[in-house]
mmCIF file of C-alpha atoms in Angstrom:
data_model
loop_
_atom_site.group_PDB
_atom_site.id
_atom_site.type_symbol
_atom_site.label_atom_id
_atom_site.label_comp_id
_atom_site.label_asym_id
_atom_site.label_seq_id
_atom_site.Cartn_x
_atom_site.Cartn_y
_atom_site.Cartn_z
ATOM 1 C CA UNK A 1 0.000 0.000 0.000
ATOM 2 C CA UNK A 2 1.419 3.390 -0.993
ATOM 3 C CA UNK A 3 1.218 6.161 1.586
ATOM 4 C CA UNK A 4 0.883 9.492 -0.202
ATOM 5 C CA UNK A 5 0.943 11.699 2.905
ATOM 6 C CA UNK A 6 3.180 9.802 5.336
ATOM 7 C CA UNK A 7 3.114 12.420 8.090
ATOM 8 C CA UNK A 8 -0.637 13.044 8.146
ATOM 9 C CA UNK A 9 -1.916 12.066 11.579
ATOM 10 C CA UNK A 10 -4.365 12.989 14.306
ATOM 11 C CA UNK A 11 -2.294 16.033 15.275
ATOM 12 C CA UNK A 12 -2.208 17.477 11.761
ATOM 13 C CA UNK A 13 -3.800 20.843 11.110
ATOM 14 C CA UNK A 14 -5.512 21.992 7.933
ATOM 15 C CA UNK A 15 -4.914 25.232 6.060
ATOM 16 C CA UNK A 16 -7.993 25.587 3.858
ATOM 17 C CA UNK A 17 -7.801 27.426 0.534
ATOM 18 C CA UNK A 18 -11.185 28.910 -0.485
ATOM 19 C CA UNK A 19 -11.868 30.058 -4.031
ATOM 20 C CA UNK A 20 -14.180 29.978 -7.040
ATOM 21 C CA UNK A 21 -12.769 28.933 -9.425
ATOM 22 C CA UNK A 22 -10.225 26.790 -7.632
ATOM 23 C CA UNK A 23 -8.658 24.735 -10.449
ATOM 24 C CA UNK A 24 -5.945 27.323 -11.058
ATOM 25 C CA UNK A 25 -4.883 27.750 -7.426
ATOM 26 C CA UNK A 26 -1.206 27.071 -6.731
ATOM 27 C CA UNK A 27 -1.064 27.811 -2.993
ATOM 28 C CA UNK A 28 -1.151 24.159 -1.803
ATOM 29 C CA UNK A 29 1.623 23.142 -4.219
ATOM 30 C CA UNK A 30 3.847 26.009 -3.076
ATOM 31 C CA UNK A 31 3.110 26.205 0.625
ATOM 32 C CA UNK A 32 3.004 22.518 1.612
ATOM 33 C CA UNK A 33 6.756 22.021 0.969
ATOM 34 C CA UNK A 34 7.432 25.070 3.165
ATOM 35 C CA UNK A 35 5.410 23.543 5.998
ATOM 36 C CA UNK A 36 7.239 20.225 5.527
ATOM 37 C CA UNK A 37 10.724 21.792 5.444
ATOM 38 C CA UNK A 38 9.957 23.708 8.643
ATOM 39 C CA UNK A 39 8.725 20.557 10.377
ATOM 40 C CA UNK A 40 5.254 22.066 10.814
ATOM 41 C CA UNK A 41 2.389 19.555 10.834
ATOM 42 C CA UNK A 42 0.103 21.606 8.554
ATOM 43 C CA UNK A 43 -1.429 20.684 5.180
ATOM 44 C CA UNK A 44 -2.964 23.133 2.732
ATOM 45 C CA UNK A 45 -6.053 21.785 0.952
ATOM 46 C CA UNK A 46 -8.079 23.556 -1.787
ATOM 47 C CA UNK A 47 -11.869 23.873 -1.527
ATOM 48 C CA UNK A 48 -14.248 25.100 -4.225
ATOM 49 C CA UNK A 49 -16.507 27.493 -2.328
ATOM 50 C CA UNK A 50 -19.058 29.615 -4.162
ATOM 51 C CA UNK A 51 -19.937 33.127 -3.017
ATOM 52 C CA UNK A 52 -23.425 31.892 -2.076
ATOM 53 C CA UNK A 53 -21.995 29.200 0.205
ATOM 54 C CA UNK A 54 -19.127 31.242 1.628
ATOM 55 C CA UNK A 55 -20.742 32.439 4.872
ATOM 56 C CA UNK A 56 -22.075 29.012 5.841
ATOM 57 C CA UNK A 57 -18.779 27.318 4.970
ATOM 58 C CA UNK A 58 -16.789 29.914 6.917
ATOM 59 C CA UNK A 59 -18.889 29.296 10.037
ATOM 60 C CA UNK A 60 -18.337 25.541 9.827
ATOM 61 C CA UNK A 61 -14.590 25.685 9.155
ATOM 62 C CA UNK A 62 -13.876 28.363 11.765
ATOM 63 C CA UNK A 63 -15.418 26.085 14.398
ATOM 64 C CA UNK A 64 -12.962 23.240 13.650
ATOM 65 C CA UNK A 65 -10.176 23.253 16.295
ATOM 66 C CA UNK A 66 -7.513 21.708 14.059
ATOM 67 C CA UNK A 67 -8.047 24.283 11.331
ATOM 68 C CA UNK A 68 -5.026 26.601 11.512
ATOM 69 C CA UNK A 69 -6.364 29.091 9.000
ATOM 70 C CA UNK A 70 -7.878 29.902 5.629
ATOM 71 C CA UNK A 71 -6.314 31.281 2.462
ATOM 72 C CA UNK A 72 -8.841 33.259 0.441
ATOM 73 C CA UNK A 73 -8.651 33.869 -3.280
ATOM 74 C CA UNK A 74 -11.154 35.145 -5.861
ATOM 75 C CA UNK A 75 -13.898 36.129 -4.988
ATOM 76 C CA UNK A 76 -13.759 35.888 -1.189
ATOM 77 C CA UNK A 77 -11.149 38.382 0.043
ATOM 78 C CA UNK A 78 -13.569 41.175 0.912
ATOM 79 C CA UNK A 79 -16.211 38.868 2.392
ATOM 80 C CA UNK A 80 -13.594 37.152 4.561
ATOM 81 C CA UNK A 81 -12.369 40.473 5.974
ATOM 82 C CA UNK A 82 -15.881 41.263 7.177
ATOM 83 C CA UNK A 83 -15.991 38.016 9.149
ATOM 84 C CA UNK A 84 -12.577 38.240 10.820
ATOM 85 C CA UNK A 85 -12.219 39.100 14.510
ATOM 86 C CA UNK A 86 -9.047 41.133 13.951
ATOM 87 C CA UNK A 87 -7.321 42.649 10.929
ATOM 88 C CA UNK A 88 -3.781 43.830 10.298
ATOM 89 C CA UNK A 89 -3.506 47.572 9.530
ATOM 90 C CA UNK A 90 -3.219 46.967 5.772
ATOM 91 C CA UNK A 91 -6.136 44.533 5.744
ATOM 92 C CA UNK A 92 -8.248 47.019 7.707
ATOM 93 C CA UNK A 93 -7.405 49.901 5.361
ATOM 94 C CA UNK A 94 -8.117 47.860 2.236
ATOM 95 C CA UNK A 95 -11.067 45.908 3.631
ATOM 96 C CA UNK A 96 -9.806 42.565 2.386
ATOM 97 C CA UNK A 97 -7.722 39.568 3.491
ATOM 98 C CA UNK A 98 -5.952 36.748 1.695
ATOM 99 C CA UNK A 99 -4.650 34.892 4.734
ATOM 100 C CA UNK A 100 -6.560 34.115 7.920
ATOM 101 C CA UNK A 101 -5.035 32.697 11.078
ATOM 102 C CA UNK A 102 -7.244 30.750 13.495
ATOM 103 C CA UNK A 103 -5.954 31.456 16.981
ATOM 104 C CA UNK A 104 -5.987 29.001 19.851
ATOM 105 C CA UNK A 105 -8.874 31.039 21.245
ATOM 106 C CA UNK A 106 -10.859 30.360 18.066
ATOM 107 C CA UNK A 107 -10.660 33.946 16.826
ATOM 108 C CA UNK A 108 -10.101 34.440 13.112
ATOM 109 C CA UNK A 109 -7.340 36.967 12.453
ATOM 110 C CA UNK A 110 -7.006 38.389 8.938
ATOM 111 C CA UNK A 111 -3.923 39.618 7.073
ATOM 112 C CA UNK A 112 -3.271 40.814 3.557
ATOM 113 C CA UNK A 113 -0.025 40.113 1.703
ATOM 114 C CA UNK A 114 -1.121 40.600 -1.929
ATOM 115 C CA UNK A 115 0.253 44.123 -2.175
ATOM 116 C CA UNK A 116 3.765 43.358 -0.986
ATOM 117 C CA UNK A 117 3.616 40.169 -3.027
ATOM 118 C CA UNK A 118 2.736 41.991 -6.228
ATOM 119 C CA UNK A 119 5.397 44.688 -5.818
ATOM 120 C CA UNK A 120 8.175 42.302 -4.776
ATOM 121 C CA UNK A 121 7.121 39.822 -7.447
ATOM 122 C CA UNK A 122 8.023 42.356 -10.133
ATOM 123 C CA UNK A 123 11.699 41.945 -9.257
ATOM 124 C CA UNK A 124 13.883 44.333 -11.254
ATOM 125 C CA UNK A 125 10.792 45.702 -13.017
ATOM 126 C CA UNK A 126 9.757 47.352 -9.744
ATOM 127 C CA UNK A 127 11.661 50.462 -10.876
ATOM 128 C CA UNK A 128 8.873 51.073 -13.413
ATOM 129 C CA UNK A 129 6.380 51.951 -10.676
ATOM 130 C CA UNK A 130 7.411 55.453 -9.606
ATOM 131 C CA UNK A 131 5.582 58.005 -11.710
ATOM 132 C CA UNK A 132 3.740 55.372 -13.747
ATOM 133 C CA UNK A 133 0.251 55.603 -15.224
ATOM 134 C CA UNK A 134 -1.576 52.427 -14.188
ATOM 135 C CA UNK A 135 -4.797 50.696 -15.200
ATOM 136 C CA UNK A 136 -6.230 48.153 -12.764
ATOM 137 C CA UNK A 137 -9.162 46.025 -13.913
ATOM 138 C CA UNK A 138 -10.826 44.483 -10.873
ATOM 139 C CA UNK A 139 -11.204 46.295 -7.554
ATOM 140 C CA UNK A 140 -12.041 43.378 -5.294
ATOM 141 C CA UNK A 141 -9.684 42.321 -2.528
ATOM 142 C CA UNK A 142 -6.635 41.761 -4.718
ATOM 143 C CA UNK A 143 -7.152 44.858 -6.853
ATOM 144 C CA UNK A 144 -7.586 47.055 -3.798
ATOM 145 C CA UNK A 145 -4.436 45.919 -2.076
ATOM 146 C CA UNK A 146 -2.380 46.166 -5.271
ATOM 147 C CA UNK A 147 -3.667 49.715 -5.777
ATOM 148 C CA UNK A 148 -2.729 50.564 -2.192
ATOM 149 C CA UNK A 149 0.757 49.101 -2.604
ATOM 150 C CA UNK A 150 1.281 50.972 -5.883
ATOM 151 C CA UNK A 151 0.270 54.239 -4.223
ATOM 152 C CA UNK A 152 2.878 53.547 -1.542
ATOM 153 C CA UNK A 153 5.449 53.044 -4.320
ATOM 154 C CA UNK A 154 4.689 56.442 -5.847
ATOM 155 C CA UNK A 155 2.807 55.726 -9.067
ATOM 156 C CA UNK A 156 1.428 58.888 -10.701
ATOM 157 C CA UNK A 157 -2.085 57.828 -11.686
ATOM 158 C CA UNK A 158 -4.289 54.801 -11.035
ATOM 159 C CA UNK A 159 -7.295 54.240 -13.289
ATOM 160 C CA UNK A 160 -9.853 51.720 -12.056
ATOM 161 C CA UNK A 161 -12.387 49.466 -13.792
ATOM 162 C CA UNK A 162 -14.844 47.039 -12.232
ATOM 163 C CA UNK A 163 -18.431 45.917 -12.752
ATOM 164 C CA UNK A 164 -19.159 47.169 -9.226
ATOM 165 C CA UNK A 165 -19.288 50.965 -9.097
ATOM 166 C CA UNK A 166 -19.347 50.714 -5.305
ATOM 167 C CA UNK A 167 -16.094 48.750 -5.258
ATOM 168 C CA UNK A 168 -14.403 51.244 -7.585
ATOM 169 C CA UNK A 169 -15.593 54.165 -5.454
ATOM 170 C CA UNK A 170 -14.282 52.529 -2.275
ATOM 171 C CA UNK A 171 -10.883 51.830 -3.831
ATOM 172 C CA UNK A 172 -10.549 55.324 -5.314
ATOM 173 C CA UNK A 173 -11.485 56.964 -2.014
ATOM 174 C CA UNK A 174 -8.999 54.803 -0.118
ATOM 175 C CA UNK A 175 -6.148 55.634 -2.499
ATOM 176 C CA UNK A 176 -6.954 59.334 -2.715
ATOM 177 C CA UNK A 177 -7.133 59.608 1.060
ATOM 178 C CA UNK A 178 -3.715 57.986 1.314
ATOM 179 C CA UNK A 179 -2.209 60.199 -1.405
ATOM 180 C CA UNK A 180 -3.856 63.413 -0.251
ATOM 181 C CA UNK A 181 -4.926 64.167 -3.827
ATOM 182 C CA UNK A 182 -6.938 62.656 -6.671
ATOM 183 C CA UNK A 183 -4.566 59.916 -7.741
ATOM 184 C CA UNK A 184 -7.184 57.221 -8.455
ATOM 185 C CA UNK A 185 -10.245 57.619 -10.698
ATOM 186 C CA UNK A 186 -12.873 55.417 -12.308
ATOM 187 C CA UNK A 187 -12.584 54.995 -16.086
ATOM 188 C CA UNK A 188 -14.494 53.206 -18.831
ATOM 189 C CA UNK A 189 -11.962 53.149 -21.649
ATOM 190 C CA UNK A 190 -13.510 56.010 -23.583
ATOM 191 C CA UNK A 191 -10.435 58.192 -22.962
ATOM 192 C CA UNK A 192 -8.098 55.635 -24.534
ATOM 193 C CA UNK A 193 -5.479 53.199 -23.275
ATOM 194 C CA UNK A 194 -2.350 55.272 -22.730
ATOM 195 C CA UNK A 195 -0.804 53.423 -19.755
ATOM 196 C CA UNK A 196 2.632 52.364 -18.584
ATOM 197 C CA UNK A 197 1.319 49.444 -16.527
ATOM 198 C CA UNK A 198 -1.832 47.358 -17.053
ATOM 199 C CA UNK A 199 -3.017 44.934 -14.365
ATOM 200 C CA UNK A 200 -5.784 42.346 -14.467
ATOM 201 C CA UNK A 201 -6.891 41.768 -10.862
ATOM 202 C CA UNK A 202 -10.228 40.238 -11.885
ATOM 203 C CA UNK A 203 -11.343 36.660 -12.716
ATOM 204 C CA UNK A 204 -11.320 37.534 -16.435
ATOM 205 C CA UNK A 205 -9.396 34.823 -18.221
ATOM 206 C CA UNK A 206 -10.053 32.004 -15.748
ATOM 207 C CA UNK A 207 -13.812 32.236 -15.082
ATOM 208 C CA UNK A 208 -16.661 32.894 -17.472
ATOM 209 C CA UNK A 209 -16.452 34.218 -21.016
ATOM 210 C CA UNK A 210 -15.684 37.864 -20.312
ATOM 211 C CA UNK A 211 -12.930 39.507 -22.331
ATOM 212 C CA UNK A 212 -10.393 41.950 -20.973
ATOM 213 C CA UNK A 213 -11.705 45.451 -21.798
ATOM 214 C CA UNK A 214 -8.444 46.792 -23.222
ATOM 215 C CA UNK A 215 -8.074 45.965 -26.943
ATOM 216 C CA UNK A 216 -5.087 43.774 -27.748
ATOM 217 C CA UNK A 217 -4.047 46.296 -30.404
ATOM 218 C CA UNK A 218 -3.538 48.893 -27.643
ATOM 219 C CA UNK A 219 -0.753 46.874 -25.985
ATOM 220 C CA UNK A 220 2.650 48.456 -26.659
ATOM 221 C CA UNK A 221 6.129 46.903 -26.283
ATOM 222 C CA UNK A 222 7.118 49.409 -23.582
ATOM 223 C CA UNK A 223 4.205 48.395 -21.331
ATOM 224 C CA UNK A 224 4.298 46.143 -18.285
ATOM 225 C CA UNK A 225 1.248 43.866 -18.346
ATOM 226 C CA UNK A 226 0.409 41.835 -15.236
ATOM 227 C CA UNK A 227 -2.352 39.255 -14.872
ATOM 228 C CA UNK A 228 -2.713 37.880 -11.352
ATOM 229 C CA UNK A 229 -5.427 35.512 -12.605
ATOM 230 C CA UNK A 230 -2.776 33.664 -14.595
ATOM 231 C CA UNK A 231 -1.508 30.815 -12.405
ATOM 232 C CA UNK A 232 -1.759 27.346 -13.922
ATOM 233 C CA UNK A 233 -1.935 28.535 -17.533
ATOM 234 C CA UNK A 234 -1.359 31.679 -19.567
ATOM 235 C CA UNK A 235 -4.402 33.902 -20.080
ATOM 236 C CA UNK A 236 -5.327 35.551 -23.375
ATOM 237 C CA UNK A 237 -4.167 38.902 -21.978
ATOM 238 C CA UNK A 238 -0.655 37.673 -21.225
ATOM 239 C CA UNK A 239 -0.418 35.838 -24.531
ATOM 240 C CA UNK A 240 -1.313 39.052 -26.350
ATOM 241 C CA UNK A 241 1.167 41.036 -24.256
ATOM 242 C CA UNK A 242 3.987 38.617 -25.045
ATOM 243 C CA UNK A 243 3.113 38.755 -28.737
ATOM 244 C CA UNK A 244 3.276 42.558 -28.598
ATOM 245 C CA UNK A 245 6.715 42.454 -26.952
ATOM 246 C CA UNK A 246 5.530 43.849 -23.624
ATOM 247 C CA UNK A 247 7.034 42.849 -20.278
ATOM 248 C CA UNK A 248 4.715 40.448 -18.422
ATOM 249 C CA UNK A 249 4.098 39.256 -14.886
ATOM 250 C CA UNK A 250 1.650 36.565 -13.807
ATOM 251 C CA UNK A 251 -0.018 35.535 -10.579
ATOM 252 C CA UNK A 252 2.789 33.145 -9.705
ATOM 253 C CA UNK A 253 5.219 36.057 -9.399
ATOM 254 C CA UNK A 254 2.956 37.649 -6.793
ATOM 255 C CA UNK A 255 2.264 34.377 -4.997
ATOM 256 C CA UNK A 256 5.901 33.278 -4.799
ATOM 257 C CA UNK A 257 6.849 36.637 -3.287
ATOM 258 C CA UNK A 258 4.375 36.265 -0.430
ATOM 259 C CA UNK A 259 3.949 32.530 0.157
ATOM 260 C CA UNK A 260 6.453 32.332 3.049
ATOM 261 C CA UNK A 261 4.625 35.191 4.777
ATOM 262 C CA UNK A 262 1.370 33.279 4.350
ATOM 263 C CA UNK A 263 2.995 30.127 5.718
ATOM 264 C CA UNK A 264 4.287 31.968 8.775
ATOM 265 C CA UNK A 265 0.905 33.482 9.563
ATOM 266 C CA UNK A 266 -0.871 30.131 9.071
ATOM 267 C CA UNK A 267 1.650 28.529 11.459
ATOM 268 C CA UNK A 268 0.777 31.040 14.171
ATOM 269 C CA UNK A 269 3.589 33.567 13.723
ATOM 270 C CA UNK A 270 2.928 37.344 13.765
ATOM 271 C CA UNK A 271 1.797 38.829 10.445
ATOM 272 C CA UNK A 272 4.749 39.647 8.218
ATOM 273 C CA UNK A 273 6.975 36.899 9.668
ATOM 274 C CA UNK A 274 8.169 34.370 7.102
ATOM 275 C CA UNK A 275 8.269 30.653 7.918
#
């Protein structure tokens, strides 16, 4: 008999990964070796949780004593923040979480590492940020925290698109309050596509049949195009960007830059401490 998980036992703890869709998620593949190398008896497991079932599922999982935490991906980052007992300063400002730690007292403590992950995941291309004109499509949890991180890095302008006008308004207000001026505005594409950096922070490309609103013909070689939805396979947006000669970054760049922080928080360490 082959034992696939030789160290799984009655003392093991589960780190649940909630998302919809979930097929593209790479967190378990990346974080489980970190837990193993650190000698931590934790196993990350993906769960397909729809938005309609999120609240009920959260209540059940948060009541399980050997759950060490929950990783939230599209579309649950904002909903999860509303159900956490505590939030880190960044998570509170943005109103979203991507990593939740279940304390020994049963409290669910939320943190958000997407922003630092996105910026650090750019590597040498990070120098492009200061003074850049940026388009972000998707202002849910990931889009919000990326916008916040870009404002901290000194981008010049952030244009926002999302099907939810309320989400765009929240994100713009948050960024403009931080900047002390109108740095972030809602756009619809009617003014053109003259950007230095284009970011897809929405499910476009991995869920449904929606197409990215920016025409492929508008992609220029000098652009940086990032698609955080691209994890297990290349999206149409990144394929078009590569064909146009643009610099590209996918969701794995962001995830790899933050996964040790997520592992540390799931293992019970203070937010921002790598495992």
